[in-house]
């Protein structure tokens, strides 16, 4: 089986770009107002503007990092694992299929609930936001095939839901 990548939906990147432009504009306006209102005895205003400029640049760099990350794949499905890219980190996080117990939609949301073994004998829940994935229906098809080849079974009567045999879970979310 081959690697399949699904990108972030275009609105994720566009939203970050708009926020970066508005952020630059806001910091520039505050800087201009501070410059016009300056006087020789307003050293605190100068320090305040310096702090404002620092946090403005930090905010802009954070948005730039998110914008850059949104240009990569949101999720990657390999033969043995699912990888997801959080917008706030640089590295792809992986969930091995052989350590996955349950995968299904979280009720009343656009999230996919995945229960997997993070440490030996310790299960962890993870919620993957499907709203940001471009081609999420195709993603769920590919994911279902890989989960079934890893031994999980599709739950009868539940769409896009798979469970490892012997794993007990109330499907109402508890």
Coordinates of C-alpha atoms in Angstrom, one line a residue:
X1 CA 0.0 0.0 0.0
X2 CA 1.2 3.5 -0.8
X3 CA 1.4 6.7 1.2
X4 CA -1.6 8.9 0.7
X5 CA -1.6 12.6 1.8
X6 CA -4.5 14.9 2.3
X7 CA -3.9 18.6 2.5
X8 CA -5.4 21.3 4.6
X9 CA -8.5 22.9 3.1
X10 CA -7.7 26.2 1.4
X11 CA -9.6 28.4 3.9
X12 CA -7.1 27.5 6.6
X13 CA -4.2 29.1 4.8
X14 CA -6.3 32.0 3.6
X15 CA -7.5 32.8 7.1
X16 CA -3.9 32.9 8.3
X17 CA -2.8 35.2 5.4
X18 CA -5.7 37.6 6.2
X19 CA -4.8 37.6 9.9
X20 CA -1.1 38.3 9.1
X21 CA -2.1 41.3 6.9
X22 CA -4.5 42.7 9.5
X23 CA -1.8 42.1 12.2
X24 CA 0.8 44.0 10.3
X25 CA -1.7 46.8 9.6
X26 CA -2.7 47.0 13.3
X27 CA 0.8 47.1 14.6
X28 CA 1.8 49.7 11.9
X29 CA -1.2 51.9 12.9
X30 CA -0.3 51.7 16.6
X31 CA 3.3 52.5 15.8
X32 CA 2.3 55.5 13.7
X33 CA 0.0 56.8 16.5
X34 CA 2.8 56.4 19.0
X35 CA 5.2 58.2 16.7
X36 CA 2.8 61.2 16.2
X37 CA 2.1 61.5 19.9
X38 CA 5.7 61.3 21.0
X39 CA 7.5 64.1 22.8
X40 CA 10.9 64.3 24.4
X41 CA 9.7 63.3 27.8
X42 CA 7.7 60.2 26.8
X43 CA 10.2 57.5 27.3
X44 CA 7.6 55.1 28.8
X45 CA 5.6 55.5 25.5
X46 CA 8.7 54.5 23.6
X47 CA 9.2 51.4 25.8
X48 CA 5.5 50.6 25.4
X49 CA 5.8 50.8 21.7
X50 CA 8.9 48.6 21.7
X51 CA 7.0 45.9 23.7
X52 CA 4.0 46.3 21.4
X53 CA 6.2 45.9 18.3
X54 CA 7.9 42.8 19.8
X55 CA 4.6 41.1 20.5
X56 CA 3.3 42.2 17.2
X57 CA 6.2 40.6 15.4
X58 CA 5.9 37.4 17.6
X59 CA 2.2 37.3 16.7
X60 CA 3.0 37.7 13.0
X61 CA 5.7 35.0 13.1
X62 CA 3.3 32.6 14.8
X63 CA 0.7 33.2 12.1
X64 CA 3.3 32.8 9.4
X65 CA 4.3 29.4 10.9
X66 CA 0.7 28.3 10.9
X67 CA 0.3 29.6 7.3
X68 CA 3.4 27.7 6.3
X69 CA 2.3 24.5 8.0
X70 CA -1.1 24.7 6.4
X71 CA 0.6 24.4 3.0
X72 CA 1.7 20.9 3.9
X73 CA -0.3 17.7 4.3
X74 CA -2.9 17.8 7.1
X75 CA -2.9 14.0 7.4
X76 CA -0.8 11.2 5.9
X77 CA -2.0 7.6 5.7
X78 CA 0.8 5.0 5.4
X79 CA 0.4 1.3 5.5
X80 CA 1.1 1.0 9.2
X81 CA 0.3 4.4 10.7
X82 CA -1.8 7.6 10.5
X83 CA 0.1 10.9 10.7
X84 CA -1.4 14.2 11.5
X85 CA 0.1 17.7 11.4
X86 CA -0.9 20.0 14.2
X87 CA -0.7 23.6 13.0
X88 CA 1.3 24.7 16.0
X89 CA 4.2 22.1 15.7
X90 CA 6.9 21.4 13.1
X91 CA 6.7 17.6 13.1
X92 CA 4.1 15.1 12.0
X93 CA 2.6 13.1 14.9
X94 CA 2.0 9.4 14.2
X95 CA -0.6 6.9 15.5
X96 CA 0.3 3.3 14.6
X97 CA -2.7 1.2 13.4
X98 CA -1.6 -1.8 15.4
X99 CA -2.0 0.3 18.6
X100 CA -5.4 1.7 17.6
X101 CA -8.4 0.4 19.5
X102 CA -11.2 2.5 18.2
X103 CA -11.9 5.1 15.5
X104 CA -15.2 6.8 14.8
X105 CA -16.9 10.2 14.5
X106 CA -17.3 12.2 17.7
X107 CA -21.0 12.9 18.1
X108 CA -22.3 16.4 17.2
X109 CA -18.9 17.5 15.9
X110 CA -16.8 17.3 12.8
X111 CA -14.1 15.4 14.7
X112 CA -12.8 11.9 14.4
X113 CA -12.3 10.2 17.8
X114 CA -9.3 7.9 17.8
X115 CA -8.5 5.8 20.9
X116 CA -4.9 4.4 20.8
X117 CA -2.2 3.1 23.0
X118 CA 0.3 5.8 23.7
X119 CA 2.2 4.0 26.4
X120 CA 2.1 0.3 27.3
X121 CA -1.3 -0.5 28.9
X122 CA -2.4 3.2 28.7
X123 CA -5.0 4.3 26.2
X124 CA -5.3 7.8 25.0
X125 CA -8.1 9.7 23.1
X126 CA -7.3 11.9 20.2
X127 CA -9.7 14.0 18.3
X128 CA -8.8 14.8 14.6
X129 CA -10.7 17.8 13.2
X130 CA -12.1 16.7 9.9
X131 CA -13.3 20.2 9.0
X132 CA -9.7 21.2 8.1
X133 CA -9.0 18.2 5.8
X134 CA -9.4 18.6 2.1
X135 CA -11.0 15.4 0.7
X136 CA -12.1 14.2 4.1
X137 CA -14.5 11.6 2.6
X138 CA -11.7 10.0 0.6
X139 CA -9.5 10.2 3.7
X140 CA -12.1 8.2 5.7
X141 CA -12.3 5.6 2.9
X142 CA -8.5 5.1 2.8
X143 CA -8.3 5.2 6.6
X144 CA -11.0 2.5 6.9
X145 CA -9.2 0.2 4.5
X146 CA -5.9 0.6 6.4
X147 CA -7.6 0.1 9.8
X148 CA -9.4 -3.0 8.5
X149 CA -6.1 -4.4 7.2
X150 CA -4.6 -3.8 10.7
X151 CA -7.3 -6.0 12.3
X152 CA -10.0 -3.5 13.3
X153 CA -13.6 -4.3 12.3
X154 CA -16.2 -1.9 11.0
X155 CA -19.0 -1.4 13.5
X156 CA -22.3 -2.5 12.0
X157 CA -24.8 0.4 11.7
X158 CA -22.2 3.1 12.5
X159 CA -20.8 5.0 9.6
X160 CA -17.0 5.5 9.5
X161 CA -16.5 3.6 12.8
X162 CA -14.0 0.8 13.4
X163 CA -13.2 -1.1 16.6
X164 CA -10.6 -3.7 17.5
X165 CA -12.3 -7.0 18.4
X166 CA -12.5 -7.3 22.2
X167 CA -12.3 -3.6 22.8
X168 CA -15.4 -2.4 24.7
X169 CA -16.6 1.2 24.3
X170 CA -20.0 2.8 24.7
X171 CA -20.7 4.5 21.4
X172 CA -22.6 7.3 23.1
X173 CA -19.2 8.9 23.8
X174 CA -18.5 7.6 27.4

